[in-house]
JSON list of C-alpha atoms and ligand atoms in Angstrom, two decimals:
[
{"chain": "Y", "resi": 667, "resn": "MET", "atom": "CA", "xyz": [0.11, 0.07, 0.01]},
{"chain": "Y", "resi": 668, "resn": "THR", "atom": "CA", "xyz": [1.08, 3.76, -0.83]},
{"chain": "Y", "resi": 669, "resn": "GLU", "atom": "CA", "xyz": [0.89, 6.58, 1.91]},
{"chain": "Y", "resi": 670, "resn": "ILE", "atom": "CA", "xyz": [-2.33, 7.53, -0.18]},
{"chain": "Y", "resi": 671, "resn": "GLU", "atom": "CA", "xyz": [-3.80, 3.95, -0.05]},
{"chain": "Y", "resi": 672, "resn": "TYR", "atom": "CA", "xyz": [-3.08, 3.70, 3.27]},
{"chain": "Y", "resi": 673, "resn": "LYS", "atom": "CA", "xyz": [-4.34, 7.13, 4.52]},
{"chain": "Y", "resi": 674, "resn": "ILE", "atom": "CA", "xyz": [-8.09, 6.36, 1.78]},
{"chain": "Y", "resi": 675, "resn": "TYR", "atom": "CA", "xyz": [-8.12, 2.52, 3.97]},
{"chain": "Y", "resi": 676, "resn": "ILE", "atom": "CA", "xyz": [-7.64, 4.03, 7.10]},
{"chain": "Y", "resi": 677, "resn": "ASP", "atom": "CA", "xyz": [-10.44, 6.60, 6.66]},
{"chain": "Y", "resi": 678, "resn": "ASP", "atom": "CA", "xyz": [-12.49, 4.15, 5.81]},
{"chain": "Y", "resi": 679, "resn": "VAL", "atom": "CA", "xyz": [-12.15, 2.45, 9.49]},
{"chain": "Y", "resi": 680, "resn": "ILE", "atom": "CA", "xyz": [-12.59, 6.13, 10.92]},
{"chain": "Y", "resi": 681, "resn": "ARG", "atom": "CA", "xyz": [-15.58, 6.53, 8.62]},
{"chain": "Y", "resi": 682, "resn": "ARG", "atom": "CA", "xyz": [-16.97, 3.22, 10.55]},
{"chain": "Y", "resi": 683, "resn": "VAL", "atom": "CA", "xyz": [-16.54, 4.58, 14.24]},
{"chain": "Y", "resi": 684, "resn": "GLU", "atom": "CA", "xyz": [-17.79, 7.68, 13.30]},
{"chain": "Y", "resi": 685, "resn": "THR", "atom": "CA", "xyz": [-21.27, 5.72, 11.79]},
{"chain": "Y", "resi": 686, "resn": "ALA", "atom": "CA", "xyz": [-21.63, 3.97, 14.98]},
{"chain": "Y", "resi": 687, "resn": "ARG", "atom": "CA", "xyz": [-20.93, 6.81, 16.98]},
{"chain": "Y", "resi": 688, "resn": "ILE", "atom": "CA", "xyz": [-23.21, 9.28, 15.60]},
{"chain": "Y", "resi": 689, "resn": "LYS", "atom": "CA", "xyz": [-25.99, 6.65, 15.73]},
{"chain": "Y", "resi": 690, "resn": "VAL", "atom": "CA", "xyz": [-25.75, 7.17, 19.77]},
{"chain": "Y", "resi": 691, "resn": "SER", "atom": "CA", "xyz": [-25.37, 10.41, 20.19]},
{"chain": "Y", "resi": 692, "resn": "ALA", "atom": "CA", "xyz": [-23.77, 13.27, 18.15]},
{"chain": "Y", "resi": 693, "resn": "HIS", "atom": "CA", "xyz": [-22.32, 13.96, 21.13]},
{"chain": "Y", "resi": 694, "resn": "HIS", "atom": "CA", "xyz": [-20.86, 10.77, 21.80]},
{"chain": "Y", "resi": 695, "resn": "ILE", "atom": "CA", "xyz": [-17.16, 10.80, 20.94]},
{"chain": "Y", "resi": 696, "resn": "VAL", "atom": "CA", "xyz": [-14.86, 7.74, 20.47]},
{"chain": "Y", "resi": 697, "resn": "LYS", "atom": "CA", "xyz": [-11.32, 7.45, 20.67]},
{"chain": "Y", "resi": 698, "resn": "ILE", "atom": "CA", "xyz": [-9.68, 5.13, 18.97]},
{"chain": "Y", "resi": 699, "resn": "VAL", "atom": "CA", "xyz": [-6.23, 3.40, 20.78]},
{"chain": "Y", "resi": 700, "resn": "ALA", "atom": "CA", "xyz": [-4.55, 1.87, 17.81]},
{"chain": "Y", "resi": 701, "resn": "ILE", "atom": "CA", "xyz": [-2.79, -1.42, 19.52]},
{"chain": "Y", "resi": 702, "resn": "SER", "atom": "CA", "xyz": [0.91, -2.35, 17.89]},
{"chain": "Y", "resi": 703, "resn": "LYS", "atom": "CA", "xyz": [1.91, -5.34, 19.32]},
{"chain": "Y", "resi": 704, "resn": "TYR", "atom": "CA", "xyz": [1.98, -7.28, 15.94]},
{"chain": "Y", "resi": 705, "resn": "SER", "atom": "CA", "xyz": [3.44, -4.23, 14.32]},
{"chain": "Y", "resi": 706, "resn": "THR", "atom": "CA", "xyz": [6.96, -3.00, 14.41]},
{"chain": "Y", "resi": 707, "resn": "SER", "atom": "CA", "xyz": [8.00, 0.66, 15.03]},
{"chain": "Y", "resi": 708, "resn": "ASP", "atom": "CA", "xyz": [8.23, 1.37, 11.28]},
{"chain": "Y", "resi": 709, "resn": "ASN", "atom": "CA", "xyz": [4.32, 0.61, 11.18]},
{"chain": "Y", "resi": 710, "resn": "ILE", "atom": "CA", "xyz": [3.80, 2.70, 13.67]},
{"chain": "Y", "resi": 711, "resn": "VAL", "atom": "CA", "xyz": [5.40, 6.16, 12.24]},
{"chain": "Y", "resi": 712, "resn": "LYS", "atom": "CA", "xyz": [3.23, 5.93, 9.21]},
{"chain": "Y", "resi": 713, "resn": "LEU", "atom": "CA", "xyz": [0.26, 5.23, 10.79]},
{"chain": "Y", "resi": 714, "resn": "TYR", "atom": "CA", "xyz": [2.24, 8.61, 12.86]},
{"chain": "Y", "resi": 715, "resn": "ASN", "atom": "CA", "xyz": [2.22, 10.40, 9.55]},
{"chain": "Y", "resi": 716, "resn": "ILE", "atom": "CA", "xyz": [-1.66, 9.89, 9.11]},
{"chain": "Y", "resi": 717, "resn": "GLY", "atom": "CA", "xyz": [-2.70, 11.21, 12.00]},
{"chain": "Y", "resi": 718, "resn": "GLN", "atom": "CA", "xyz": [-3.32, 8.42, 14.64]},
{"chain": "Y", "resi": 719, "resn": "ARG", "atom": "CA", "xyz": [-1.57, 9.39, 18.19]},
{"chain": "Y", "resi": 720, "resn": "ALA", "atom": "CA", "xyz": [-2.11, 7.36, 20.65]},
{"chain": "Y", "resi": 721, "resn": "TYR", "atom": "CA", "xyz": [-0.79, 3.81, 20.61]},
{"chain": "Y", "resi": 722, "resn": "GLY", "atom": "CA", "xyz": [-1.17, 0.62, 22.94]},
{"chain": "Y", "resi": 723, "resn": "GLU", "atom": "CA", "xyz": [0.94, -2.63, 24.00]},
{"chain": "Y", "resi": 724, "resn": "ASN", "atom": "CA", "xyz": [-0.33, -5.18, 26.23]},
{"chain": "Y", "resi": 725, "resn": "LYS", "atom": "CA", "xyz": [3.41, -6.39, 27.02]},
{"chain": "Y", "resi": 726, "resn": "VAL", "atom": "CA", "xyz": [6.03, -3.98, 29.27]},
{"chain": "Y", "resi": 727, "resn": "GLN", "atom": "CA", "xyz": [9.13, -4.44, 27.53]},
{"chain": "Y", "resi": 728, "resn": "ASP", "atom": "CA", "xyz": [7.38, -4.00, 24.30]},
{"chain": "Y", "resi": 729, "resn": "LEU", "atom": "CA", "xyz": [6.08, -0.57, 25.32]},
{"chain": "Y", "resi": 730, "resn": "LYS", "atom": "CA", "xyz": [9.07, 0.01, 26.82]},
{"chain": "Y", "resi": 731, "resn": "GLN", "atom": "CA", "xyz": [10.89, -0.64, 23.05]},
{"chain": "Y", "resi": 732, "resn": "LYS", "atom": "CA", "xyz": [8.56, 1.03, 21.08]},
{"chain": "Y", "resi": 733, "resn": "ALA", "atom": "CA", "xyz": [8.39, 4.32, 23.07]},
{"chain": "Y", "resi": 734, "resn": "HIS", "atom": "CA", "xyz": [11.92, 4.59, 23.89]},
{"chain": "Y", "resi": 735, "resn": "HIS", "atom": "CA", "xyz": [12.28, 4.02, 19.80]},
{"chain": "Y", "resi": 736, "resn": "LEU", "atom": "CA", "xyz": [9.77, 6.94, 18.98]},
{"chain": "Y", "resi": 737, "resn": "GLU", "atom": "CA", "xyz": [10.50, 9.20, 21.77]},
{"chain": "Y", "resi": 738, "resn": "ASP", "atom": "CA", "xyz": [10.83, 11.82, 19.74]},
{"chain": "Y", "resi": 739, "resn": "LEU", "atom": "CA", "xyz": [6.94, 11.68, 18.22]},
{"chain": "Y", "resi": 740, "resn": "PRO", "atom": "CA", "xyz": [4.30, 13.48, 20.22]},
{"chain": "Y", "resi": 741, "resn": "LEU", "atom": "CA", "xyz": [2.47, 9.73, 20.85]},
{"chain": "Y", "resi": 742, "resn": "GLU", "atom": "CA", "xyz": [0.64, 8.58, 23.40]},
{"chain": "Y", "resi": 743, "resn": "TRP", "atom": "CA", "xyz": [1.26, 5.32, 25.02]},
{"chain": "Y", "resi": 744, "resn": "HIS", "atom": "CA", "xyz": [-1.34, 3.16, 26.51]},
{"chain": "Y", "resi": 745, "resn": "PHE", "atom": "CA", "xyz": [-1.18, -0.04, 28.40]},
{"chain": "Y", "resi": 746, "resn": "VAL", "atom": "CA", "xyz": [-3.49, -2.76, 27.40]},
{"chain": "Y", "resi": 747, "resn": "GLY", "atom": "CA", "xyz": [-2.31, -6.01, 28.92]},
{"chain": "Y", "resi": 748, "resn": "ASN", "atom": "CA", "xyz": [-2.00, -7.42, 32.23]},
{"chain": "Y", "resi": 749, "resn": "LEU", "atom": "CA", "xyz": [0.29, -6.28, 34.88]},
{"chain": "Y", "resi": 750, "resn": "GLN", "atom": "CA", "xyz": [2.71, -9.16, 36.59]},
{"chain": "Y", "resi": 751, "resn": "LYS", "atom": "CA", "xyz": [3.27, -7.31, 39.79]},
{"chain": "Y", "resi": 752, "resn": "ASN", "atom": "CA", "xyz": [6.81, -7.76, 39.40]},
{"chain": "Y", "resi": 753, "resn": "LYS", "atom": "CA", "xyz": [6.93, -5.52, 36.46]},
{"chain": "Y", "resi": 754, "resn": "ILE", "atom": "CA", "xyz": [5.19, -2.75, 37.51]},
{"chain": "Y", "resi": 755, "resn": "ASN", "atom": "CA", "xyz": [7.93, -0.44, 37.95]},
{"chain": "Y", "resi": 756, "resn": "ASN", "atom": "CA", "xyz": [8.82, -1.34, 34.44]},
{"chain": "Y", "resi": 757, "resn": "LEU", "atom": "CA", "xyz": [5.83, -0.03, 33.59]},
{"chain": "Y", "resi": 758, "resn": "LEU", "atom": "CA", "xyz": [6.14, 3.26, 36.17]},
{"chain": "Y", "resi": 759, "resn": "ASP", "atom": "CA", "xyz": [9.10, 4.33, 34.47]},
{"chain": "Y", "resi": 760, "resn": "ILE", "atom": "CA", "xyz": [7.32, 4.57, 30.88]},
{"chain": "Y", "resi": 761, "resn": "ASN", "atom": "CA", "xyz": [4.87, 6.88, 32.66]},
{"chain": "Y", "resi": 762, "resn": "PRO", "atom": "CA", "xyz": [1.97, 5.64, 30.14]},
{"chain": "Y", "resi": 763, "resn": "THR", "atom": "CA", "xyz": [-1.00, 7.72, 29.35]},
{"chain": "Y", "resi": 764, "resn": "LEU", "atom": "CA", "xyz": [-3.31, 4.76, 30.47]},
{"chain": "Y", "resi": 765, "resn": "PHE", "atom": "CA", "xyz": [-2.98, 1.48, 32.07]},
{"chain": "Y", "resi": 766, "resn": "HIS", "atom": "CA", "xyz": [-6.31, -0.09, 31.07]},
{"chain": "Y", "resi": 767, "resn": "GLY", "atom": "CA", "xyz": [-5.88, -3.63, 33.14]},
{"chain": "Y", "resi": 768, "resn": "LEU", "atom": "CA", "xyz": [-6.37, -3.19, 36.17]},
{"chain": "Y", "resi": 769, "resn": "ASP", "atom": "CA", "xyz": [-7.83, -6.47, 37.09]},
{"chain": "Y", "resi": 770, "resn": "SER", "atom": "CA", "xyz": [-8.05, -6.68, 41.27]},
{"chain": "Y", "resi": 771, "resn": "LEU", "atom": "CA", "xyz": [-7.69, -5.01, 44.29]},
{"chain": "Y", "resi": 772, "resn": "SER", "atom": "CA", "xyz": [-4.63, -6.85, 45.15]},
{"chain": "Y", "resi": 773, "resn": "LEU", "atom": "CA", "xyz": [-2.75, -5.77, 42.12]},
{"chain": "Y", "resi": 774, "resn": "ALA", "atom": "CA", "xyz": [-4.43, -1.84, 42.74]},
{"chain": "Y", "resi": 775, "resn": "HIS", "atom": "CA", "xyz": [-2.90, -2.03, 46.64]},
{"chain": "Y", "resi": 776, "resn": "GLU", "atom": "CA", "xyz": [0.55, -3.29, 45.30]},
{"chain": "Y", "resi": 777, "resn": "LEU", "atom": "CA", "xyz": [0.57, -0.68, 42.05]},
{"chain": "Y", "resi": 778, "resn": "GLN", "atom": "CA", "xyz": [-0.74, 2.18, 45.00]},
{"chain": "Y", "resi": 779, "resn": "LYS", "atom": "CA", "xyz": [2.39, 0.89, 47.25]},
{"chain": "Y", "resi": 780, "resn": "LYS", "atom": "CA", "xyz": [5.05, 1.50, 44.08]},
{"chain": "Y", "resi": 781, "resn": "LEU", "atom": "CA", "xyz": [3.16, 5.13, 43.05]},
{"chain": "Y", "resi": 782, "resn": "LEU", "atom": "CA", "xyz": [3.57, 6.31, 46.58]},
{"chain": "Y", "resi": 783, "resn": "ALA", "atom": "CA", "xyz": [7.51, 5.60, 46.92]},
{"chain": "Y", "resi": 784, "resn": "LYS", "atom": "CA", "xyz": [8.00, 7.10, 43.26]},
{"chain": "Y", "resi": 785, "resn": "ASP", "atom": "CA", "xyz": [5.78, 10.21, 44.46]},
{"chain": "Y", "resi": 786, "resn": "MET", "atom": "CA", "xyz": [3.53, 9.70, 40.96]},
{"chain": "Y", "resi": 787, "resn": "THR", "atom": "CA", "xyz": [-0.07, 9.14, 40.18]},
{"chain": "Y", "resi": 788, "resn": "LEU", "atom": "CA", "xyz": [-1.25, 7.55, 37.13]},
{"chain": "Y", "resi": 789, "resn": "ASP", "atom": "CA", "xyz": [-4.61, 7.02, 34.96]},
{"chain": "Y", "resi": 790, "resn": "ALA", "atom": "CA", "xyz": [-6.29, 3.36, 34.94]},
{"chain": "Y", "resi": 791, "resn": "LEU", "atom": "CA", "xyz": [-9.28, 1.60, 34.18]},
{"chain": "Y", "resi": 792, "resn": "LEU", "atom": "CA", "xyz": [-10.48, -1.13, 36.20]},
{"chain": "Y", "resi": 793, "resn": "GLN", "atom": "CA", "xyz": [-10.75, -4.06, 34.17]},
{"chain": "Y", "resi": 794, "resn": "ILE", "atom": "CA", "xyz": [-14.43, -6.45, 34.19]},
{"chain": "Y", "resi": 795, "resn": "ASN", "atom": "CA", "xyz": [-14.54, -9.98, 32.73]},
{"chain": "Y", "resi": 796, "resn": "SER", "atom": "CA", "xyz": [-17.83, -9.42, 32.08]},
{"chain": "Y", "resi": 797, "resn": "ALA", "atom": "CA", "xyz": [-18.48, -13.10, 30.00]},
{"chain": "Y", "resi": 798, "resn": "ASN", "atom": "CA", "xyz": [-17.07, -14.16, 33.23]},
{"chain": "Y", "resi": 799, "resn": "GLU", "atom": "CA", "xyz": [-14.57, -16.24, 31.24]},
{"chain": "Y", "resi": 800, "resn": "GLU", "atom": "CA", "xyz": [-11.60, -18.03, 32.46]},
{"chain": "Y", "resi": 801, "resn": "SER", "atom": "CA", "xyz": [-9.43, -17.73, 30.13]},
{"chain": "Y", "resi": 802, "resn": "LYS", "atom": "CA", "xyz": [-9.98, -13.97, 30.96]},
{"chain": "Y", "resi": 803, "resn": "SER", "atom": "CA", "xyz": [-8.82, -11.30, 34.08]},
{"chain": "Y", "resi": 804, "resn": "GLY", "atom": "CA", "xyz": [-10.59, -9.02, 35.65]},
{"chain": "Y", "resi": 805, "resn": "VAL", "atom": "CA", "xyz": [-13.03, -8.74, 38.11]},
{"chain": "Y", "resi": 806, "resn": "SER", "atom": "CA", "xyz": [-16.87, -9.85, 37.67]},
{"chain": "Y", "resi": 807, "resn": "ILE", "atom": "CA", "xyz": [-19.47, -7.72, 36.96]},
{"chain": "Y", "resi": 808, "resn": "ASP", "atom": "CA", "xyz": [-20.98, -7.82, 40.52]},
{"chain": "Y", "resi": 809, "resn": "ASP", "atom": "CA", "xyz": [-18.30, -7.01, 42.48]},
{"chain": "Y", "resi": 810, "resn": "ALA", "atom": "CA", "xyz": [-16.99, -4.21, 39.93]},
{"chain": "Y", "resi": 811, "resn": "LYS", "atom": "CA", "xyz": [-18.76, -1.66, 41.60]},
{"chain": "Y", "resi": 812, "resn": "SER", "atom": "CA", "xyz": [-17.83, -2.18, 45.06]},
{"chain": "Y", "resi": 813, "resn": "ILE", "atom": "CA", "xyz": [-13.72, -2.91, 44.29]},
{"chain": "Y", "resi": 814, "resn": "TYR", "atom": "CA", "xyz": [-13.86, 0.34, 42.25]},
{"chain": "Y", "resi": 815, "resn": "GLU", "atom": "CA", "xyz": [-15.19, 2.44, 45.33]},
{"chain": "Y", "resi": 816, "resn": "GLN", "atom": "CA", "xyz": [-12.78, 0.57, 47.56]},
{"chain": "Y", "resi": 817, "resn": "ILE", "atom": "CA", "xyz": [-9.51, 1.37, 44.98]},
{"chain": "Y", "resi": 818, "resn": "GLN", "atom": "CA", "xyz": [-10.91, 4.69, 45.17]},
{"chain": "Y", "resi": 819, "resn": "ARG", "atom": "CA", "xyz": [-11.08, 5.31, 49.08]},
{"chain": "Y", "resi": 820, "resn": "GLU", "atom": "CA", "xyz": [-7.53, 3.03, 49.38]},
{"chain": "Y", "resi": 821, "resn": "CYS", "atom": "CA", "xyz": [-5.42, 3.96, 47.06]},
{"chain": "Y", "resi": 822, "resn": "PRO", "atom": "CA", "xyz": [-5.04, 7.93, 46.24]},
{"chain": "Y", "resi": 823, "resn": "ASN", "atom": "CA", "xyz": [-2.11, 7.65, 44.02]},
{"chain": "Y", "resi": 824, "resn": "ILE", "atom": "CA", "xyz": [-4.67, 5.66, 41.08]},
{"chain": "Y", "resi": 825, "resn": "ASN", "atom": "CA", "xyz": [-6.81, 8.05, 39.07]},
{"chain": "Y", "resi": 826, "resn": "LEU", "atom": "CA", "xyz": [-9.56, 4.97, 37.95]},
{"chain": "Y", "resi": 827, "resn": "ARG", "atom": "CA", "xyz": [-11.39, 6.79, 34.56]},
{"chain": "Y", "resi": 828, "resn": "GLY", "atom": "CA", "xyz": [-13.18, 3.92, 34.02]},
{"chain": "Y", "resi": 829, "resn": "VAL", "atom": "CA", "xyz": [-13.19, 0.62, 32.83]},
{"chain": "Y", "resi": 830, "resn": "MET", "atom": "CA", "xyz": [-12.09, -1.75, 30.08]},
{"chain": "Y", "resi": 831, "resn": "SER", "atom": "CA", "xyz": [-13.32, -5.02, 29.08]},
{"chain": "Y", "resi": 832, "resn": "ILE", "atom": "CA", "xyz": [-13.22, -7.70, 26.35]},
{"chain": "Y", "resi": 833, "resn": "GLY", "atom": "CA", "xyz": [-15.98, -8.71, 24.47]},
{"chain": "Y", "resi": 834, "resn": "ALA", "atom": "CA", "xyz": [-17.31, -12.39, 25.18]},
{"chain": "Y", "resi": 835, "resn": "HIS", "atom": "CA", "xyz": [-15.34, -14.41, 23.33]},
{"chain": "Y", "resi": 836, "resn": "SER", "atom": "CA", "xyz": [-18.04, -15.51, 20.67]},
{"chain": "Y", "resi": 837, "resn": "ASP", "atom": "CA", "xyz": [-19.43, -16.21, 17.29]},
{"chain": "Y", "resi": 838, "resn": "ASP", "atom": "CA", "xyz": [-22.88, -14.71, 18.29]},
{"chain": "Y", "resi": 839, "resn": "ALA", "atom": "CA", "xyz": [-23.17, -11.23, 18.41]},
{"chain": "Y", "resi": 840, "resn": "LYS", "atom": "CA", "xyz": [-26.56, -11.10, 21.23]},
{"chain": "Y", "resi": 841, "resn": "LEU", "atom": "CA", "xyz": [-23.54, -12.68, 23.99]},
{"chain": "Y", "resi": 842, "resn": "VAL", "atom": "CA", "xyz": [-21.06, -10.35, 22.81]},
{"chain": "Y", "resi": 843, "resn": "LYS", "atom": "CA", "xyz": [-23.34, -7.71, 23.20]},
{"chain": "Y", "resi": 844, "resn": "GLU", "atom": "CA", "xyz": [-24.73, -8.54, 26.62]},
{"chain": "Y", "resi": 845, "resn": "SER", "atom": "CA", "xyz": [-21.15, -8.48, 27.94]},
{"chain": "Y", "resi": 846, "resn": "PHE", "atom": "CA", "xyz": [-20.90, -4.94, 26.19]},
{"chain": "Y", "resi": 847, "resn": "ARG", "atom": "CA", "xyz": [-24.12, -4.01, 28.03]},
{"chain": "Y", "resi": 848, "resn": "LYS", "atom": "CA", "xyz": [-23.20, -5.36, 31.42]},
{"chain": "Y", "resi": 849, "resn": "THR", "atom": "CA", "xyz": [-19.86, -3.35, 30.80]},
{"chain": "Y", "resi": 850, "resn": "HIS", "atom": "CA", "xyz": [-21.73, -0.26, 30.62]},
{"chain": "Y", "resi": 851, "resn": "GLU", "atom": "CA", "xyz": [-24.68, -0.62, 32.99]},
{"chain": "Y", "resi": 852, "resn": "VAL", "atom": "CA", "xyz": [-21.55, -0.58, 35.82]},
{"chain": "Y", "resi": 853, "resn": "TYR", "atom": "CA", "xyz": [-19.79, 2.12, 34.11]},
{"chain": "Y", "resi": 854, "resn": "LYS", "atom": "CA", "xyz": [-22.84, 4.61, 34.27]},
{"chain": "Y", "resi": 855, "resn": "GLN", "atom": "CA", "xyz": [-22.77, 3.88, 37.83]},
{"chain": "Y", "resi": 856, "resn": "LEU", "atom": "CA", "xyz": [-19.33, 4.70, 38.55]},
{"chain": "Y", "resi": 857, "resn": "LYS", "atom": "CA", "xyz": [-18.64, 8.52, 40.33]},
{"chain": "Y", "resi": 858, "resn": "GLY", "atom": "CA", "xyz": [-16.15, 10.40, 38.07]},
{"chain": "Y", "resi": 859, "resn": "ALA", "atom": "CA", "xyz": [-15.74, 7.67, 35.03]},
{"chain": "Y", "resi": 860, "resn": "ASP", "atom": "CA", "xyz": [-15.37, 9.23, 31.63]},
{"chain": "Y", "resi": 861, "resn": "ILE", "atom": "CA", "xyz": [-13.40, 6.42, 30.19]},
{"chain": "Y", "resi": 862, "resn": "CYS", "atom": "CA", "xyz": [-15.63, 3.06, 28.70]},
{"chain": "Y", "resi": 863, "resn": "SER", "atom": "CA", "xyz": [-12.50, 0.83, 26.76]},
{"chain": "Y", "resi": 864, "resn": "MET", "atom": "CA", "xyz": [-14.59, -2.00, 25.08]},
{"chain": "Y", "resi": 865, "resn": "GLY", "atom": "CA", "xyz": [-14.54, -3.18, 21.12]},
{"chain": "Y", "resi": 866, "resn": "MET", "atom": "CA", "xyz": [-11.60, -4.53, 18.84]},
{"chain": "Y", "resi": 867, "resn": "SER", "atom": "CA", "xyz": [-11.45, -4.92, 15.67]},
{"chain": "Y", "resi": 868, "resn": "GLY", "atom": "CA", "xyz": [-13.87, -7.55, 15.10]},
{"chain": "Y", "resi": 869, "resn": "ASP", "atom": "CA", "xyz": [-16.49, -5.83, 17.10]},
{"chain": "Y", "resi": 870, "resn": "PHE", "atom": "CA", "xyz": [-16.18, -2.30, 17.69]},
{"chain": "Y", "resi": 871, "resn": "GLU", "atom": "CA", "xyz": [-19.06, -1.18, 16.04]},
{"chain": "Y", "resi": 872, "resn": "LEU", "atom": "CA", "xyz": [-21.44, -3.20, 18.60]},
{"chain": "Y", "resi": 873, "resn": "ALA", "atom": "CA", "xyz": [-19.03, -1.88, 21.47]},
{"chain": "Y", "resi": 874, "resn": "ILE", "atom": "CA", "xyz": [-19.78, 1.85, 20.45]},
{"chain": "Y", "resi": 875, "resn": "GLU", "atom": "CA", "xyz": [-23.57, 0.96, 20.23]},
{"chain": "Y", "resi": 876, "resn": "CYS", "atom": "CA", "xyz": [-23.35, -0.26, 23.76]},
{"chain": "Y", "resi": 877, "resn": "GLY", "atom": "CA", "xyz": [-21.86, 3.00, 25.09]},
{"chain": "Y", "resi": 878, "resn": "SER", "atom": "CA", "xyz": [-17.81, 2.51, 24.52]},
{"chain": "Y", "resi": 879, "resn": "ASN", "atom": "CA", "xyz": [-16.41, 5.64, 24.24]},
{"chain": "Y", "resi": 880, "resn": "MET", "atom": "CA", "xyz": [-13.01, 4.06, 23.52]},
{"chain": "Y", "resi": 881, "resn": "VAL", "atom": "CA", "xyz": [-11.90, 1.48, 21.04]},
{"chain": "Y", "resi": 882, "resn": "ARG", "atom": "CA", "xyz": [-9.03, -0.23, 21.08]},
{"chain": "Y", "resi": 883, "resn": "LEU", "atom": "CA", "xyz": [-7.82, -1.53, 17.72]},
{"chain": "Y", "resi": 884, "resn": "GLY", "atom": "CA", "xyz": [-5.13, -3.48, 16.69]},
{"chain": "Y", "resi": 885, "resn": "SER", "atom": "CA", "xyz": [-5.11, -5.74, 13.36]},
{"chain": "Y", "resi": 886, "resn": "ILE", "atom": "CA", "xyz": [-7.42, -3.69, 11.23]},
{"chain": "Y", "resi": 887, "resn": "MET", "atom": "CA", "xyz": [-5.50, -0.58, 11.73]},
{"chain": "Y", "resi": 888, "resn": "PHE", "atom": "CA", "xyz": [-1.85, -2.28, 10.85]},
{"chain": "Y", "resi": 889, "resn": "ASN", "atom": "CA", "xyz": [-2.84, -5.37, 8.70]},
{"chain": "Y", "resi": 890, "resn": "LYS", "atom": "CA", "xyz": [-1.96, -3.60, 5.29]},
{"chain": "D", "resi": 1250, "resn": "PLP", "atom": "C1", "xyz": [-4.59, -6.96, 21.11]},
{"chain": "D", "resi": 1250, "resn": "PLP", "atom": "C2", "xyz": [-5.17, -6.24, 21.92]},
{"chain": "D", "resi": 1250, "resn": "PLP", "atom": "C3", "xyz": [-6.78, -5.96, 20.95]},
{"chain": "D", "resi": 1250, "resn": "PLP", "atom": "C4", "xyz": [-6.65, -5.53, 19.21]},
{"chain": "D", "resi": 1250, "resn": "PLP", "atom": "O1", "xyz": [-6.74, -6.61, 19.52]},
{"chain": "D", "resi": 1250, "resn": "PLP", "atom": "P1", "xyz": [-7.41, -6.74, 17.54]},
{"chain": "D", "resi": 1250, "resn": "PLP", "atom": "O2", "xyz": [-8.39, -7.60, 17.27]},
{"chain": "D", "resi": 1250, "resn": "PLP", "atom": "O3", "xyz": [-5.74, -6.81, 16.48]},
{"chain": "D", "resi": 1250, "resn": "PLP", "atom": "O4", "xyz": [-8.07, -5.09, 17.12]},
{"chain": "D", "resi": 1250, "resn": "PLP", "atom": "C5", "xyz": [-7.03, -4.56, 22.39]},
{"chain": "D", "resi": 1250, "resn": "PLP", "atom": "N1", "xyz": [-7.39, -5.01, 23.10]},
{"chain": "D", "resi": 1250, "resn": "PLP", "atom": "C6", "xyz": [-6.38, -5.88, 23.78]},
{"chain": "D", "resi": 1250, "resn": "PLP", "atom": "C7", "xyz": [-6.40, -5.90, 25.00]},
{"chain": "D", "resi": 1250, "resn": "PLP", "atom": "C8", "xyz": [-5.25, -6.55, 23.29]},
{"chain": "D", "resi": 1250, "resn": "PLP", "atom": "O5", "xyz": [-4.53, -7.39, 23.90]}
]
């Protein structure tokens, strides 16, 4: 693909996001985070050149390498993976824009300790395992609100901004929609929350319909 062809292709993805968000409301704004985990720094530069600023990775080491390699560009870096406790300091050294994968109270407590020691704060989303799948991490729908509030009370250096969820792993759109709908239902009950991160390449339109305002698009942004 030439740069022009790539731009036309990405414009079409953006148009799909636009069409979905307008169906919700003219005031419903959706942000695209390009998940670059299967991609190279060179490809990030290509996408940056046609206007994409926010990127996400799911491994601390990859985030570190790419952020370092591209440090001269004004990029926003998101961490969307699961964070092992022994990698917390590595993540904090990168000072990411947003951590999407805060998936337990014990991780929040550990994170709080390290943030306090470094005199830092971190914006984060509570990850919800909305379809109760064993393969996914995150808190349950039923526990989400109380854990969110407990983190707000006990972890002053974590700035909770909302929730993140991965749609149910199913070919049945009804089940996927149900998982998004439930997550959004919790999100609406959270005081001060302004980010509902749901939707990937295969299901972002459905996620936006259910109220997502941040989509994490990997393969569809880079597969060219
Ligand atoms: C890989 C990944 C994505 C992007 O997935 P695609 O299906 O390639 O769009 C989004 N969110 C998380 C948490 C991921 O790990």
